[in-house]
DNA sequence: TCTACATAGATGCAACTGCATCAATTTGTC
DNA sequence: GACAAATTGATGCAGTTGCATCTATGTAGA
């Protein structure tokens, strides 16, 4: 039902993304660093700054499942990488803020993760080709984006 | 350390592939069908024909971890979708062959999975663009391939 | 205000994954 | 042939994920 072209593109997408992700994950593990999911959260929180983020905002940004974020934050808090603050105008919620220790961990993770990205993607394609990949994949998003 | 272009392409690759995979997985679940991993194995076994495949060959083809394949095959066997045969010239090993029931399940999965691929990828990009995606992603593989 | 409903986040339980290791067999070397 | 090393596949255990559900708080309508 899908064209052979579509099947091939799909297969490549699934295989290559899994392979690259596992490779990056492995590099982090070799250096005794936490998994990629932790980086995603620390990254979002670092960008958010002192104001922090509500868990549901993290869910929107990372696309992780709600229960996953809930437990991931519990682990990050247990490791002292983030702190949870009650939020004034909503008794249900909380604000999550990255700690100094969290920023330090993120920095050390980026040293390894960034190198993986550079090696696995940056070194394999030209700037033009990288732009083309971004643009094409952007059109597969939901909702699609062309930038 | 990686260029902004590389970071963006990486981020798109990770997000889009996860999003599409989850979408396809969800469609299967909605129809009461097994997860994608089952399809991958049934697909390889169907292509292999009557001769079947050794588990380690499945590992090479699917890139799943050894323990994962071992347990996945146990579940497939429990469901009667594959059968395990002792192999004559290697007392350690076994040959795994797809059953008629397995072929039927694969067929029903493809009806849903194929539609996902057509909708999520085939309908979003032209044939040329699909070819470009395949070619670019192929260069990210290890080892790289240009086809 | 009282009630129904929506939203934020946590959690018990079952299934699955990753890791390390195991047993069984084969292969290579002397 | 005997023994070390490699290969094939399975499995115990701990950690994680997915699902469903729960509690607590907020919002809207009569």
XYZ file of C-alpha atoms (C1' of nucleotides) in Angstrom:
354
model
C 0.000 0.000 0.000
C 2.827 2.478 0.646
C 5.231 2.973 -2.250
C 8.591 1.197 -2.166
C 10.182 4.638 -1.798
C 8.124 5.351 1.274
C 8.902 1.954 2.791
C 12.591 2.437 2.260
C 12.610 5.924 3.746
C 10.640 4.646 6.732
C 12.954 1.717 7.284
C 16.025 3.936 7.072
C 14.535 6.430 9.453
C 13.708 3.792 12.061
C 16.983 1.934 11.813
C 19.329 4.866 11.626
C 17.682 6.815 14.406
C 17.766 3.807 16.696
C 21.373 3.058 15.836
C 22.499 6.636 16.429
C 20.556 6.968 19.652
C 22.031 3.760 21.021
C 25.489 4.896 20.031
C 25.100 8.204 21.855
C 23.595 6.410 24.835
C 26.516 4.034 24.936
C 29.044 6.863 24.944
C 27.358 8.450 27.920
C 27.306 5.166 29.783
C 30.966 4.563 29.086
C 31.738 7.807 30.874
C 29.498 6.912 33.796
C 26.953 9.577 32.863
C 23.150 9.384 33.063
C 20.982 8.420 30.087
C 19.884 10.759 27.314
C 16.424 11.342 28.770
C 18.048 13.097 31.704
C 19.859 15.399 29.330
C 16.660 16.378 27.558
C 15.047 17.413 30.804
C 18.118 19.201 32.170
C 18.466 21.002 28.858
C 14.900 22.297 28.913
C 15.227 23.351 32.537
C 18.532 25.107 31.891
C 16.965 27.046 29.031
C 14.006 27.952 31.206
C 16.296 29.633 33.723
C 15.505 30.576 37.291
C 11.773 30.578 36.706
C 11.840 26.857 36.132
C 9.112 24.890 34.395
C 5.954 23.117 35.386
C 6.044 19.361 34.749
C 3.308 19.641 32.139
C 5.454 22.124 30.234
C 8.258 19.592 30.239
C 5.836 17.046 28.834
C 4.937 19.393 25.975
C 8.560 20.139 25.193
C 10.069 16.678 25.486
C 7.108 14.589 24.302
C 7.718 12.167 27.138
C 4.705 10.488 28.718
C 3.282 12.050 31.865
C 4.100 9.158 34.190
C 7.559 9.035 32.714
C 8.239 12.684 33.483
C 6.827 12.263 36.973
C 9.218 9.482 37.802
C 12.164 10.971 35.941
C 11.801 14.144 37.987
C 11.702 12.074 41.158
C 15.023 10.515 40.217
C 16.550 13.847 39.254
C 15.425 15.301 42.556
C 16.810 12.354 44.476
C 20.152 13.033 42.781
C 19.945 16.713 43.665
C 19.932 17.821 40.026
C 16.593 19.609 40.209
C 14.416 21.010 42.970
C 10.646 21.147 43.198
C 8.952 24.318 44.424
C 5.314 24.737 45.285
C 3.667 27.199 42.936
C 1.705 30.022 44.524
C -1.420 30.278 42.414
C -2.054 26.591 41.760
C -2.134 24.238 44.687
C -1.988 21.171 42.455
C 1.185 22.080 40.703
C 4.855 22.588 41.286
C 7.700 24.322 39.561
C 10.831 22.424 38.763
C 14.130 24.266 38.706
C 17.587 23.026 37.804
C 20.216 23.208 40.571
C 23.877 24.152 40.291
C 24.687 20.451 40.487
C 22.190 19.866 37.702
C 23.869 22.458 35.504
C 27.222 20.857 36.155
C 25.901 17.409 35.219
C 24.335 18.812 32.079
C 27.656 20.406 31.149
C 29.525 17.147 31.579
C 26.876 15.286 29.597
C 27.063 17.779 26.764
C 30.813 17.296 26.460
C 30.112 13.669 25.557
C 26.735 14.026 23.845
C 27.852 16.959 21.719
C 30.822 14.987 20.525
C 28.535 12.130 19.555
C 26.373 14.464 17.505
C 29.415 15.974 15.849
C 30.877 12.564 15.043
C 27.706 10.747 14.065
C 26.009 13.479 12.076
C 28.121 16.612 11.740
C 31.084 14.768 10.275
C 29.014 12.736 7.832
C 27.053 15.420 5.985
C 27.734 18.919 4.681
C 25.952 21.952 6.083
C 23.652 21.968 3.067
C 22.824 18.332 3.484
C 22.159 18.781 7.190
C 19.761 21.567 6.335
C 18.046 19.331 3.849
C 17.623 16.574 6.421
C 16.123 19.038 8.899
C 13.752 20.460 6.321
C 12.570 17.087 5.065
C 12.094 15.632 8.517
C 10.350 18.810 9.590
C 7.661 18.077 7.039
C 7.039 14.698 8.666
C 6.294 16.237 12.019
C 2.837 16.625 13.365
C 2.063 19.437 12.899
C 4.440 19.848 9.958
C 7.023 22.611 9.846
C 9.213 23.716 6.993
C 11.944 25.690 8.785
C 31.139 21.486 19.580
C 28.783 20.220 16.857
C 27.531 22.889 14.453
C 24.046 24.311 14.950
C 23.076 22.600 11.694
C 24.177 19.264 13.046
C 22.352 19.783 16.330
C 19.157 20.689 14.561
C 19.321 17.721 12.220
C 20.003 15.435 15.186
C 17.128 16.829 17.190
C 14.737 16.491 14.269
C 15.860 12.947 13.624
C 15.329 11.888 17.224
C 12.009 13.615 17.686
C 10.420 12.758 14.396
C 11.458 9.135 14.426
C 10.108 8.689 17.943
C 6.891 10.450 17.096
C 6.302 8.390 13.967
C 7.171 5.132 15.657
C 4.773 5.823 18.502
C 2.078 6.747 16.046
C 2.488 3.497 14.138
C 2.633 1.552 17.378
C -0.571 3.179 18.543
C -2.407 2.261 15.356
C -1.466 -1.372 15.805
C -2.604 -1.342 19.400
C -5.912 0.220 18.479
C -6.572 -2.750 16.254
C -5.568 -5.211 18.939
C -2.415 -6.205 17.076
C 1.036 -6.998 18.512
C 3.796 -4.388 18.729
C 6.123 -3.391 15.902
C 8.997 -5.551 17.113
C 6.894 -8.605 16.368
C 6.391 -7.401 12.837
C 10.097 -6.972 12.247
C 10.787 -10.546 13.254
C 7.841 -12.015 11.372
C 8.876 -10.036 8.325
C 12.419 -11.375 8.369
C 11.191 -14.919 8.896
C 8.644 -14.626 6.113
C 11.363 -13.453 3.743
C 13.609 -16.281 4.828
C 10.998 -18.826 3.744
C 10.812 -22.485 4.699
C 14.470 -22.666 5.618
C 13.867 -20.309 8.505
C 16.583 -18.405 10.301
C 18.885 -18.945 13.232
C 18.301 -16.546 16.116
C 21.726 -14.973 15.625
C 20.783 -14.192 12.037
C 17.705 -12.410 13.300
C 19.930 -10.398 15.610
C 22.089 -9.312 12.685
C 19.091 -8.336 10.593
C 16.945 -6.596 13.175
C 19.676 -5.084 15.366
C 17.780 -6.205 18.458
C 19.796 -7.291 21.483
C 20.417 -10.987 21.933
C 18.398 -11.383 25.113
C 15.611 -9.423 23.506
C 15.415 -11.755 20.539
C 15.573 -14.765 22.803
C 12.548 -13.670 24.775
C 10.669 -12.276 21.814
C 10.961 -15.636 20.085
C 9.676 -17.340 23.224
C 6.585 -15.130 23.124
C 6.093 -15.687 19.402
C 6.381 -19.415 19.923
C 3.936 -19.321 22.823
C 1.481 -17.606 20.480
C 2.089 -20.212 17.799
C 3.441 -17.676 15.309
C 6.829 -19.337 14.925
C 8.259 -22.775 15.577
C 11.725 -23.752 16.738
C 13.506 -26.663 15.104
C 16.723 -28.297 16.247
C 19.448 -27.806 13.654
C 21.334 -30.880 12.509
C 24.932 -29.754 12.313
C 25.039 -27.497 15.398
C 23.789 -28.901 18.666
C 23.763 -25.482 20.309
C 21.481 -23.837 17.839
C 17.980 -23.921 16.519
C 16.191 -22.772 13.429
C 13.168 -20.566 13.720
C 10.463 -20.817 11.103
C 7.283 -18.805 10.685
C 4.026 -20.748 10.893
C 0.858 -20.306 8.828
C -0.642 -18.498 11.788
C 2.446 -16.294 11.885
C 2.057 -15.404 8.224
C -1.566 -14.531 8.819
C -0.702 -12.283 11.752
C 2.004 -10.600 9.725
C -0.502 -9.975 6.946
C -2.989 -8.377 9.302
C -0.256 -6.267 10.863
C 0.908 -5.066 7.473
C -2.573 -3.865 6.588
C -2.315 -1.429 9.492
C 1.412 -0.773 9.530
C 1.581 -0.217 5.789
C -1.188 2.325 6.019
C 0.724 4.131 8.757
C 3.803 4.319 6.573
C 1.751 5.557 3.624
C 0.014 8.199 5.724
C 2.936 9.339 7.836
C 5.634 9.359 5.192
C 4.351 8.495 1.738
C 1.702 11.187 1.765
C 4.018 13.888 3.072
C 6.911 13.776 0.626
C 7.308 13.287 -3.115
C 9.100 10.274 -4.537
C 12.182 12.398 -5.122
C 12.145 13.689 -1.604
C 11.708 10.196 -0.208
C 14.728 9.109 -2.198
C 16.680 12.018 -0.798
C 15.771 11.100 2.759
C 16.849 7.514 2.186
C 20.127 8.562 0.618
C 20.994 11.083 3.314
C 20.098 8.760 6.171
C 21.997 5.974 4.456
C 25.152 8.019 4.844
C 24.602 8.168 8.577
C 24.556 4.417 8.935
C 27.451 2.458 10.237
C 28.822 1.328 7.884
C 27.575 4.061 5.536
C 25.685 3.234 2.362
C 24.729 5.524 -0.486
C 21.982 3.534 -2.209
C -22.835 27.446 47.122
C -23.100 23.008 45.391
C -22.164 19.861 41.937
C -20.057 18.149 37.801
C -16.168 18.155 35.253
C -11.324 19.209 33.950
C -6.424 19.436 35.052
C -1.892 18.393 37.627
C 0.735 15.044 39.207
C 1.657 10.410 41.644
C 1.501 5.383 41.955
C 0.310 -0.021 42.116
C 0.866 -3.527 39.113
C 2.183 -6.153 35.168
C 5.153 -6.363 31.264
C 9.469 -5.373 29.253
C 14.515 -4.101 29.044
C 19.391 -4.171 30.304
C 22.989 -6.389 32.557
C 25.500 -10.007 33.953
C 26.079 -14.612 33.835
C 25.049 -19.346 32.857
C 25.014 -24.013 30.465
C 25.747 -26.382 26.315
C 28.210 -26.992 22.354
C 31.670 -26.115 18.842
C 36.305 -24.684 17.246
C 41.131 -24.181 17.385
C 45.737 -25.549 19.213
C 49.004 -28.392 20.864
C 42.415 -36.606 21.911
C 42.598 -32.897 25.574
C 41.984 -28.453 26.928
C 41.354 -23.398 26.401
C 38.653 -20.156 24.020
C 34.754 -18.788 21.325
C 29.849 -19.136 20.039
C 24.802 -19.983 20.736
C 21.025 -19.206 23.282
C 18.585 -18.789 27.942
C 17.702 -16.626 32.426
C 17.798 -14.337 37.440
C 17.572 -9.915 38.994
C 17.062 -5.040 39.206
C 15.478 -0.985 36.956
C 12.158 1.105 33.666
C 7.929 1.610 31.004
C 2.961 1.378 30.005
C -1.549 1.220 31.651
C -5.011 2.329 34.513
C -6.354 4.654 38.258
C -6.050 7.689 42.226
C -5.824 11.999 44.999
C -5.885 16.797 45.130
C -6.943 21.043 43.365
C -9.039 24.190 40.158
C -13.065 25.808 36.992
C -17.666 26.364 35.280
C -22.680 26.202 35.415
C -27.224 25.919 37.662
